[in-house]
Amino acid sequence: ETPVIDVDPSRRVAKIDKNIYGGFLEHMGRCIYGGIYQPGHASADTHGYRTDVLKSLQTLDIPVLRYPGGNFVATYHWQDGIGPRESRPTRPELAWEGVETNEFGTDEFLHWLTVLGNCEGGVGKWTVEPYFALNFGTGTLDEALAWVEYCNGKGNTYYANLRRKNGREEPWGVKYWALGNEMYGPWQVGQLNAEDYSKKAIVFAKALRLLDPSLVLVLCGETGYSSWDFEVLRSCIPYVDMHSIHIYTASSDHMKNVSAPLIAERAIEATAAFIDVARIENNIAPTKPRTTICFDEWNVWSPTRAPGNLGAEEKYTLSDALAVGVWLNVFVRQAKYMGMANIAQSVNVISPLMTTEKGIVKQTTFCILELFSRYMRGWTVHTHVRGGVYTGDTEPAWLKGVQEEGINTLDVSATVGKDGWVSVAVVNMDENKDVEVDLKIGGAVEGGVETHTVTGENVNVVNTEEEEVRIAEGTWDGKG
Ligand code: AHR
């Protein structure tokens, strides 16, 4: 029987926040040094920024970039990375067992963003917004306040003047700030329990808002499906705007690999419910804007395959690219709750984009991101799929029980854009079967059809420097 996909563009489910196509740059492995910044490289500009990397990232139309970590931030003192380079200290780096030269810091990152986004930067002027994570490990409240003042201060005050002295007159206007990163984790310098974290997060949030009421503060969640998430939301919800979640998926078994991102869908639904309960308990009026979900680390990553202290340079297969398609389908389908999502990471470290001495390599996952970012915007619309079902093993094992009869082997999301274009993203999880689907688009459909196919000889193919997974592009005139 031919599978059927029903898409009803007149039934808009929710507006998609453009920030779901966000990225992440951490001082880890070759992400910053040898990634976006490599003075002396043939493609480097006068600032040392690799222009081949800038050009590739520009095609992804990234709306927001998280920086500088990750686990890195738990021992990072931002003041080490400002001012004259020759006076910046080199320090041991505890998260990834490296050394941090501090050659690249706050002003370099923000300036690099202005180059990436071809904009001036500053409030209302960013085309790629910065999103900073605060040091909740060894960092103090004073340091956090000073960082915000340095970046955003408008008046005649010490850190605002220090920024001016370092060459930036206008405030940088950094809106998004995370209250720590993975503070629940035993791997984290300064690990806390949920109660202690909540107390600290509230103290920081209150003070930061006194300094700059326009900040968007992000609470440190876990997987979205844990008691940590529930507890910190219950305590902190009145003080924050977003709740962060991190999940990585990976398996050497194709069906497990490609279906695993569906756990994110469950996590988002669970977090949305926690947010509701937390709002009720804190007497937050239903008319007040909802705390949204900031999925600020997601991707396919197996830390045993690509360990963090060795730079986490994953080599992505077609199977991984399809998994990334499922990941992005989840964010589109769950647009109602999503305020931001950041692929971890954007260059070299668990990334779709790799640098070599010769140039850049776009991994299999790159074209998926590019297609979603280009087409899957606007509103998410109602879809229904009747097709193949997978009932075999999943990772985690409970996943296959989440959908009624097993997992749909066609994973679908659909959008309608401002211009009325309907876009449908379909991932065929089945590695053994090409499928022809009956795609029914409700309402009057006019105009042509454009199709883009990502495929390869088998699900294990990877891109090499010489050869990239082919995107077979086709157009269809709409007849038939
Ligand atoms: O993205 C790599 C690492 O994964 C991040 O530093 C950390 O937050 C997570 O555990």
Short mmCIF file of C-alpha atoms and ligand atoms in Angstrom, two decimals:
data_model
loop_
_atom_site.label_atom_id
_atom_site.label_comp_id
_atom_site.label_asym_id
_atom_site.label_seq_id
_atom_site.Cartn_x
_atom_site.Cartn_y
_atom_site.Cartn_z
CA GLU A 1 0.00 0.00 0.00
CA THR A 2 1.28 3.47 -0.90
CA PRO A 3 2.00 5.56 2.19
CA VAL A 4 -0.05 8.73 2.48
CA ILE A 5 1.09 12.06 3.88
CA ASP A 6 -1.70 14.56 4.52
CA VAL A 7 -0.63 18.16 4.94
CA ASP A 8 -3.14 20.85 5.73
CA PRO A 9 -1.59 24.32 5.29
CA SER A 10 -4.76 26.00 6.50
CA ARG A 11 -4.29 24.37 9.91
CA ARG A 12 -1.39 26.32 11.31
CA VAL A 13 -0.17 24.77 14.53
CA ALA A 14 2.34 27.40 15.65
CA LYS A 15 4.76 30.06 14.47
CA ILE A 16 8.29 28.72 14.11
CA ASP A 17 10.89 30.75 15.97
CA LYS A 18 13.75 31.34 13.54
CA ASN A 19 16.14 30.72 16.45
CA ILE A 20 15.62 26.95 16.13
CA TYR A 21 18.34 27.13 13.47
CA GLY A 22 20.91 28.40 15.99
CA GLY A 23 24.52 27.28 16.33
CA PHE A 24 27.15 26.92 19.03
CA LEU A 25 30.86 27.70 19.22
CA GLU A 26 32.85 26.46 22.20
CA HIS A 27 36.50 26.83 23.12
CA MET A 28 36.99 23.12 22.56
CA GLY A 29 39.16 21.14 20.17
CA ARG A 30 39.51 22.94 16.82
CA CYS A 31 36.25 24.88 17.01
CA ILE A 32 37.69 28.36 17.65
CA TYR A 33 41.43 27.92 17.07
CA GLY A 34 41.90 26.29 13.67
CA GLY A 35 38.17 26.57 13.03
CA ILE A 36 36.75 30.06 12.81
CA TYR A 37 40.07 31.70 13.74
CA GLN A 38 43.38 30.76 12.17
CA PRO A 39 45.75 33.65 11.54
CA GLY A 40 48.22 32.80 8.82
CA HIS A 41 45.91 30.39 7.02
CA ALA A 42 45.55 31.02 3.29
CA SER A 43 41.87 31.90 3.68
CA ALA A 44 42.29 34.08 6.81
CA ASP A 45 41.39 37.78 6.62
CA THR A 46 43.32 40.53 8.38
CA HIS A 47 41.66 39.61 11.69
CA GLY A 48 42.65 35.95 11.37
CA TYR A 49 39.04 34.86 10.62
CA ARG A 50 38.82 32.03 8.12
CA THR A 51 36.78 33.39 5.24
CA ASP A 52 36.02 29.90 3.85
CA VAL A 53 34.33 29.07 7.17
CA LEU A 54 32.46 32.39 7.23
CA LYS A 55 31.19 31.81 3.69
CA SER A 56 29.94 28.31 4.46
CA LEU A 57 28.25 29.33 7.70
CA GLN A 58 26.55 32.20 5.87
CA THR A 59 24.71 29.72 3.67
CA LEU A 60 23.06 28.31 6.83
CA ASP A 61 21.54 31.69 7.72
CA ILE A 62 22.22 31.09 11.42
CA PRO A 63 20.07 33.41 13.59
CA VAL A 64 21.91 33.01 16.93
CA LEU A 65 25.22 31.58 18.17
CA ARG A 66 25.93 30.28 21.66
CA TYR A 67 29.43 30.99 23.11
CA PRO A 68 31.96 30.27 24.75
CA GLY A 69 30.81 26.88 26.18
CA GLY A 70 29.69 24.27 27.06
CA ASN A 71 31.70 22.72 29.82
CA PHE A 72 34.52 25.13 28.98
CA VAL A 73 32.66 28.01 30.58
CA ALA A 74 32.68 26.51 34.09
CA THR A 75 36.26 27.74 34.64
CA TYR A 76 36.36 30.58 32.14
CA HIS A 77 37.16 34.09 33.32
CA TRP A 78 36.06 36.39 30.52
CA GLN A 79 38.42 39.18 31.61
CA ASP A 80 41.35 36.96 30.59
CA GLY A 81 40.18 37.35 26.99
CA ILE A 82 39.92 41.13 26.56
CA GLY A 83 42.36 43.97 25.99
CA PRO A 84 45.83 43.84 24.43
CA ARG A 85 46.61 40.30 23.31
CA GLU A 86 50.16 40.34 24.63
CA SER A 87 48.90 40.78 28.19
CA ARG A 88 46.31 38.01 28.10
CA PRO A 89 47.13 35.03 30.33
CA THR A 90 47.43 31.44 29.13
CA ARG A 91 45.57 29.13 31.49
CA PRO A 92 44.97 25.42 32.00
CA GLU A 93 41.61 24.43 30.57
CA LEU A 94 39.88 21.90 32.80
CA ALA A 95 36.86 20.74 30.81
CA TRP A 96 38.77 19.36 27.84
CA GLU A 97 42.19 19.02 29.47
CA GLY A 98 43.75 21.65 27.27
CA VAL A 99 45.35 25.06 27.46
CA GLU A 100 43.53 28.31 26.73
CA THR A 101 45.63 31.13 25.30
CA ASN A 102 42.78 33.65 25.43
CA GLU A 103 43.86 35.01 22.09
CA PHE A 104 40.21 34.95 21.04
CA GLY A 105 37.71 36.37 23.53
CA THR A 106 34.58 38.47 23.96
CA ASP A 107 35.37 41.32 21.56
CA GLU A 108 36.80 39.01 18.91
CA PHE A 109 33.73 36.76 19.03
CA LEU A 110 31.30 39.66 18.84
CA HIS A 111 33.27 41.33 16.07
CA TRP A 112 33.46 38.02 14.18
CA LEU A 113 29.64 37.83 14.46
CA THR A 114 29.31 41.24 12.81
CA VAL A 115 31.40 39.91 9.93
CA LEU A 116 29.39 36.68 9.75
CA GLY A 117 26.08 38.55 9.82
CA ASN A 118 27.34 41.46 7.73
CA CYS A 119 25.94 43.87 10.32
CA GLU A 120 27.11 46.44 12.87
CA GLY A 121 25.98 44.54 15.94
CA GLY A 122 24.25 46.21 18.88
CA VAL A 123 20.65 46.26 20.06
CA GLY A 124 18.29 45.77 17.11
CA LYS A 125 21.20 45.54 14.69
CA TRP A 126 22.30 41.92 14.95
CA THR A 127 21.51 39.56 12.11
CA VAL A 128 23.18 36.72 14.03
CA GLU A 129 22.48 37.28 17.75
CA PRO A 130 25.11 36.39 20.36
CA TYR A 131 24.09 34.09 23.21
CA PHE A 132 26.54 33.92 26.13
CA ALA A 133 26.78 31.27 28.84
CA LEU A 134 27.86 32.41 32.31
CA ASN A 135 30.48 30.70 34.44
CA PHE A 136 28.52 29.01 37.24
CA GLY A 137 31.51 26.88 38.28
CA THR A 138 34.38 29.11 39.42
CA GLY A 139 32.74 32.38 38.38
CA THR A 140 31.32 34.92 40.80
CA LEU A 141 28.24 37.11 40.60
CA ASP A 142 30.51 40.14 40.38
CA GLU A 143 32.19 38.66 37.32
CA ALA A 144 28.85 37.92 35.67
CA LEU A 145 27.60 41.45 36.34
CA ALA A 146 30.83 42.89 35.03
CA TRP A 147 30.52 40.86 31.81
CA VAL A 148 27.00 42.15 31.19
CA GLU A 149 28.12 45.71 31.95
CA TYR A 150 31.11 45.33 29.63
CA CYS A 151 28.92 44.08 26.79
CA ASN A 152 25.79 46.14 27.29
CA GLY A 153 26.64 49.16 29.48
CA LYS A 154 25.59 52.49 27.99
CA GLY A 155 26.67 54.85 30.78
CA ASN A 156 29.90 56.26 32.12
CA THR A 157 30.78 53.20 34.23
CA TYR A 158 33.98 51.21 34.70
CA TYR A 159 33.37 48.14 32.51
CA ALA A 160 31.45 50.04 29.83
CA ASN A 161 34.43 52.38 29.62
CA LEU A 162 36.80 49.43 29.49
CA ARG A 163 34.91 48.16 26.43
CA ARG A 164 35.25 51.62 24.85
CA LYS A 165 38.96 51.64 25.66
CA ASN A 166 39.24 48.26 23.93
CA GLY A 167 37.75 49.73 20.76
CA ARG A 168 33.98 49.28 20.85
CA GLU A 169 32.13 52.53 21.49
CA GLU A 170 28.54 51.31 21.09
CA PRO A 171 27.22 48.63 23.47
CA TRP A 172 27.37 45.16 21.95
CA GLY A 173 23.83 44.45 23.15
CA VAL A 174 24.07 40.77 24.12
CA LYS A 175 20.51 39.75 24.87
CA TYR A 176 20.66 36.01 25.63
CA TRP A 177 22.49 34.80 28.77
CA ALA A 178 22.55 31.27 30.15
CA LEU A 179 22.67 30.74 33.92
CA GLY A 180 25.42 28.11 33.74
CA ASN A 181 25.84 24.96 31.71
CA GLU A 182 25.04 21.35 32.71
CA MET A 183 25.44 22.20 36.40
CA TYR A 184 23.88 18.84 37.37
CA GLY A 185 26.73 16.86 35.82
CA PRO A 186 29.51 15.14 37.81
CA TRP A 187 31.86 16.20 35.01
CA GLN A 188 31.14 19.86 35.69
CA VAL A 189 33.49 22.01 37.74
CA GLY A 190 31.23 23.31 40.51
CA GLN A 191 28.50 20.66 40.11
CA LEU A 192 25.43 21.48 42.19
CA ASN A 193 22.26 19.74 43.26
CA ALA A 194 18.97 21.14 41.97
CA GLU A 195 18.19 23.00 45.17
CA ASP A 196 21.56 24.72 45.42
CA TYR A 197 21.57 25.50 41.71
CA SER A 198 18.13 27.07 41.98
CA LYS A 199 19.19 29.30 44.86
CA LYS A 200 22.23 30.46 42.94
CA ALA A 201 20.31 30.96 39.69
CA ILE A 202 17.73 33.15 41.44
CA VAL A 203 20.39 35.34 43.07
CA PHE A 204 22.17 35.79 39.72
CA ALA A 205 18.96 36.38 37.78
CA LYS A 206 17.68 39.07 40.12
CA ALA A 207 20.96 40.98 40.09
CA LEU A 208 21.47 40.66 36.34
CA ARG A 209 17.99 42.03 35.69
CA LEU A 210 18.65 45.01 37.96
CA LEU A 211 21.62 45.82 35.78
CA ASP A 212 19.89 45.17 32.46
CA PRO A 213 16.15 44.45 32.49
CA SER A 214 16.16 43.60 28.77
CA LEU A 215 18.18 40.39 29.20
CA VAL A 216 16.69 37.05 28.15
CA LEU A 217 17.80 34.61 30.85
CA VAL A 218 18.09 30.88 30.22
CA LEU A 219 17.78 28.39 33.06
CA CYS A 220 20.05 25.35 33.09
CA GLY A 221 17.92 22.27 32.48
CA GLU A 222 19.05 18.69 31.91
CA THR A 223 17.49 16.38 29.32
CA GLY A 224 14.03 17.92 29.68
CA TYR A 225 12.75 14.63 31.04
CA SER A 226 14.26 14.58 34.51
CA SER A 227 13.54 15.59 38.09
CA TRP A 228 16.30 18.22 37.80
CA ASP A 229 14.27 19.93 35.05
CA PHE A 230 11.11 19.78 37.13
CA GLU A 231 12.72 21.01 40.34
CA VAL A 232 14.66 23.94 38.90
CA LEU A 233 11.63 25.09 36.92
CA ARG A 234 9.40 25.02 39.99
CA SER A 235 11.86 27.17 41.93
CA CYS A 236 13.13 29.50 39.24
CA ILE A 237 10.36 30.01 36.70
CA PRO A 238 9.42 33.53 37.83
CA TYR A 239 12.99 34.70 37.17
CA VAL A 240 13.79 33.22 33.76
CA ASP A 241 12.59 33.41 30.16
CA MET A 242 13.81 30.11 28.73
CA HIS A 243 14.66 26.61 29.93
CA SER A 244 17.60 24.81 28.36
CA ILE A 245 17.80 21.12 27.41
CA HIS A 246 20.73 19.06 26.08
CA ILE A 247 20.47 15.70 24.32
CA TYR A 248 22.88 13.88 22.03
CA THR A 249 21.88 10.70 20.20
CA ALA A 250 23.94 8.07 18.34
CA SER A 251 23.99 4.39 17.50
CA SER A 252 25.94 2.21 15.10
CA ASP A 253 22.64 0.50 14.26
CA HIS A 254 20.91 2.55 11.56
CA MET A 255 17.30 2.25 12.75
CA LYS A 256 18.29 3.03 16.33
CA ASN A 257 20.39 5.95 15.13
CA VAL A 258 17.76 7.50 12.95
CA SER A 259 14.84 7.03 15.37
CA ALA A 260 16.70 8.12 18.54
CA PRO A 261 16.07 11.87 18.03
CA LEU A 262 12.40 11.15 18.69
CA ILE A 263 13.29 11.11 22.39
CA ALA A 264 13.69 14.87 22.01
CA GLU A 265 10.03 15.09 21.09
CA ARG A 266 9.08 13.37 24.33
CA ALA A 267 11.50 15.61 26.27
CA ILE A 268 9.96 18.75 24.79
CA GLU A 269 6.45 17.58 25.65
CA ALA A 270 7.52 16.71 29.20
CA THR A 271 9.26 20.06 29.69
CA ALA A 272 6.21 21.90 28.38
CA ALA A 273 4.16 20.11 31.04
CA PHE A 274 6.72 20.95 33.77
CA ILE A 275 6.54 24.58 32.69
CA ASP A 276 2.76 24.53 33.05
CA VAL A 277 2.93 23.04 36.54
CA ALA A 278 5.66 25.47 37.58
CA ARG A 279 3.58 28.41 36.32
CA ILE A 280 0.53 27.22 38.21
CA GLU A 281 2.48 26.69 41.43
CA ASN A 282 4.03 30.14 41.13
CA ASN A 283 0.72 31.84 40.36
CA ILE A 284 1.91 33.11 37.01
CA ALA A 285 -1.03 34.56 35.11
CA PRO A 286 -1.92 32.50 32.02
CA THR A 287 -1.71 35.69 29.96
CA LYS A 288 2.00 36.16 30.77
CA PRO A 289 4.39 34.94 28.04
CA ARG A 290 5.35 31.29 28.44
CA THR A 291 8.86 30.18 29.34
CA THR A 292 10.10 28.66 26.09
CA ILE A 293 12.46 25.77 25.50
CA CYS A 294 16.03 26.48 24.51
CA PHE A 295 17.44 23.18 23.19
CA ASP A 296 20.90 24.66 23.26
CA GLU A 297 22.83 21.45 22.60
CA TRP A 298 21.58 18.77 20.25
CA ASN A 299 23.14 16.58 17.62
CA VAL A 300 24.30 13.09 16.77
CA TRP A 301 27.33 12.42 18.98
CA SER A 302 28.88 9.36 20.54
CA PRO A 303 31.53 10.54 23.04
CA THR A 304 33.13 7.08 22.97
CA ARG A 305 33.51 7.28 19.18
CA ALA A 306 34.68 10.90 19.23
CA PRO A 307 35.90 11.80 22.75
CA GLY A 308 35.63 15.41 23.87
CA ASN A 309 39.22 15.72 25.06
CA LEU A 310 40.38 14.66 21.58
CA GLY A 311 38.29 17.34 19.90
CA ALA A 312 35.10 15.30 19.27
CA GLU A 313 35.62 15.27 15.51
CA GLU A 314 32.74 13.09 14.38
CA LYS A 315 32.61 11.78 10.84
CA TYR A 316 29.00 11.86 9.78
CA THR A 317 27.36 9.21 7.63
CA LEU A 318 24.18 9.41 5.59
CA SER A 319 22.46 7.66 8.52
CA ASP A 320 23.55 10.56 10.76
CA ALA A 321 22.30 13.07 8.20
CA LEU A 322 18.89 11.38 8.26
CA ALA A 323 18.96 11.48 12.06
CA VAL A 324 19.63 15.23 11.88
CA GLY A 325 16.59 15.44 9.59
CA VAL A 326 14.51 13.76 12.29
CA TRP A 327 15.97 16.11 14.93
CA LEU A 328 14.93 19.14 12.89
CA ASN A 329 11.51 17.65 12.13
CA VAL A 330 10.99 17.40 15.89
CA PHE A 331 11.80 21.09 16.39
CA VAL A 332 9.47 22.12 13.57
CA ARG A 333 6.63 19.93 14.85
CA GLN A 334 7.12 21.20 18.41
CA ALA A 335 7.39 24.86 17.36
CA LYS A 336 4.72 25.82 19.87
CA TYR A 337 7.17 25.30 22.73
CA MET A 338 10.49 26.05 21.08
CA GLY A 339 12.24 29.39 21.58
CA MET A 340 15.68 28.31 20.38
CA ALA A 341 17.75 25.29 19.39
CA ASN A 342 21.50 25.20 18.81
CA ILE A 343 23.25 22.44 16.97
CA ALA A 344 26.32 21.45 18.93
CA GLN A 345 28.54 22.52 17.45
CA SER A 346 29.09 24.71 14.40
CA VAL A 347 32.72 24.10 13.34
CA ASN A 348 34.99 21.01 13.64
CA VAL A 349 33.68 19.80 17.02
CA ILE A 350 30.73 17.39 16.43
CA SER A 351 30.02 19.61 13.48
CA PRO A 352 28.57 19.60 9.97
CA LEU A 353 31.47 21.80 8.87
CA MET A 354 35.11 20.72 9.06
CA THR A 355 38.27 22.64 8.25
CA THR A 356 41.42 21.21 6.78
CA GLU A 357 44.64 22.93 5.80
CA LYS A 358 43.39 22.85 2.19
CA GLY A 359 39.92 24.20 2.84
CA ILE A 360 36.59 23.04 4.22
CA VAL A 361 34.57 19.82 4.11
CA LYS A 362 30.81 19.93 4.42
CA GLN A 363 29.75 16.75 6.14
CA THR A 364 26.58 14.82 5.24
CA THR A 365 24.65 16.68 7.92
CA PHE A 366 25.42 20.09 6.43
CA CYS A 367 22.97 19.89 3.54
CA ILE A 368 20.14 18.86 5.86
CA LEU A 369 20.67 21.94 7.98
CA GLU A 370 20.91 24.09 4.90
CA LEU A 371 17.65 22.74 3.45
CA PHE A 372 15.73 23.17 6.72
CA SER A 373 17.09 26.63 7.32
CA ARG A 374 16.19 27.66 3.77
CA TYR A 375 12.70 26.15 3.58
CA MET A 376 11.26 25.12 6.94
CA ARG A 377 10.31 28.53 8.29
CA GLY A 378 7.06 30.36 8.92
CA TRP A 379 4.38 28.25 10.60
CA THR A 380 4.34 24.57 11.34
CA VAL A 381 1.19 23.03 9.89
CA HIS A 382 -0.89 19.99 10.61
CA THR A 383 0.35 16.74 9.04
CA HIS A 384 -0.72 13.14 9.23
CA VAL A 385 1.26 10.12 8.02
CA ARG A 386 0.06 6.62 7.18
CA GLY A 387 2.95 4.43 6.13
CA GLY A 388 5.51 1.92 7.29
CA VAL A 389 5.96 1.17 10.96
CA TYR A 390 9.14 0.00 12.73
CA THR A 391 8.69 -2.15 15.82
CA GLY A 392 12.28 -3.36 16.31
CA ASP A 393 14.73 -2.25 18.99
CA THR A 394 15.27 1.40 19.75
CA GLU A 395 17.66 3.41 21.83
CA PRO A 396 16.46 3.94 24.51
CA ALA A 397 14.33 0.78 24.53
CA TRP A 398 11.18 2.62 25.68
CA LEU A 399 11.16 4.81 22.62
CA LYS A 400 9.31 2.39 20.38
CA GLY A 401 6.38 2.39 22.82
CA VAL A 402 5.92 6.13 22.52
CA GLN A 403 4.15 6.07 19.17
CA GLU A 404 1.05 3.89 19.18
CA GLU A 405 2.01 1.07 16.85
CA GLY A 406 5.76 1.56 16.69
CA ILE A 407 7.82 4.18 14.92
CA ASN A 408 6.66 5.69 11.64
CA THR A 409 9.41 4.99 9.16
CA LEU A 410 8.45 8.19 7.39
CA ASP A 411 9.21 11.09 9.68
CA VAL A 412 7.53 14.25 8.48
CA SER A 413 7.15 17.93 9.26
CA ALA A 414 5.54 20.64 7.16
CA THR A 415 5.48 24.41 7.11
CA VAL A 416 3.82 27.28 5.34
CA GLY A 417 5.91 30.38 4.82
CA LYS A 418 4.95 34.06 4.71
CA ASP A 419 4.89 33.81 0.94
CA GLY A 420 2.37 30.94 1.09
CA TRP A 421 4.89 28.29 0.01
CA VAL A 422 4.26 24.93 1.60
CA SER A 423 7.38 22.91 2.45
CA VAL A 424 7.35 19.28 3.48
CA ALA A 425 10.39 17.50 4.96
CA VAL A 426 10.19 13.72 4.74
CA VAL A 427 12.83 11.40 6.20
CA ASN A 428 12.61 7.84 4.95
CA MET A 429 14.20 5.88 7.80
CA ASP A 430 14.06 2.58 5.95
CA GLU A 431 17.48 1.90 4.47
CA ASN A 432 16.21 -0.96 2.32
CA LYS A 433 13.22 0.59 0.67
CA ASP A 434 12.70 3.53 -1.65
CA VAL A 435 9.18 4.76 -1.12
CA GLU A 436 6.78 6.56 -3.30
CA VAL A 437 4.27 8.52 -1.23
CA ASP A 438 0.89 9.96 -1.96
CA LEU A 439 1.34 13.54 -0.77
CA LYS A 440 -2.00 15.22 -0.26
CA ILE A 441 -1.85 18.96 0.29
CA GLY A 442 -5.20 20.30 1.48
CA GLY A 443 -6.77 23.41 -0.06
CA ALA A 444 -6.10 25.04 -3.39
CA VAL A 445 -2.51 24.50 -4.46
CA GLU A 446 -1.07 26.60 -7.22
CA GLY A 447 2.30 26.94 -8.83
CA GLY A 448 5.17 24.56 -9.32
CA VAL A 449 6.87 22.07 -7.10
CA GLU A 450 10.51 21.97 -6.19
CA THR A 451 12.11 18.83 -4.76
CA HIS A 452 15.45 18.26 -3.08
CA THR A 453 16.65 14.76 -2.30
CA VAL A 454 19.50 13.81 -0.02
CA THR A 455 20.64 10.27 -0.69
CA GLY A 456 23.63 8.00 -1.19
CA GLU A 457 24.62 4.45 -2.11
CA ASN A 458 23.99 3.24 1.44
CA VAL A 459 23.46 4.73 4.88
CA ASN A 460 27.14 4.42 5.80
CA VAL A 461 28.55 6.74 3.15
CA VAL A 462 30.43 9.82 4.36
CA ASN A 463 31.65 12.94 2.66
CA THR A 464 35.33 13.19 1.98
CA GLU A 465 37.39 16.16 0.97
CA GLU A 466 36.90 15.11 -2.62
CA GLU A 467 33.30 14.05 -2.66
CA GLU A 468 30.16 15.27 -0.93
CA VAL A 469 26.82 13.48 -0.53
CA ARG A 470 24.85 14.51 -3.52
CA ILE A 471 21.77 16.64 -3.13
CA ALA A 472 19.80 15.67 -6.21
CA GLU A 473 17.85 18.80 -6.94
CA GLY A 474 14.79 18.64 -9.13
CA THR A 475 11.79 20.72 -10.02
CA TRP A 476 8.42 19.55 -11.09
CA ASP A 477 5.88 21.69 -12.90
CA GLY A 478 2.99 20.66 -10.69
CA LYS A 479 1.14 18.69 -13.34
CA GLY A 480 0.18 15.19 -12.42
O1 AHR B 1 29.15 20.13 23.04
C1 AHR B 1 30.09 19.40 23.74
C2 AHR B 1 29.84 19.35 25.23
O2 AHR B 1 28.73 18.56 25.50
C3 AHR B 1 29.52 20.65 25.91
O3 AHR B 1 30.66 21.35 26.29
C4 AHR B 1 28.77 20.22 27.13
O4 AHR B 1 27.88 21.20 27.58
C5 AHR B 1 28.11 18.93 26.70
O5 AHR B 1 28.28 17.93 27.65
#
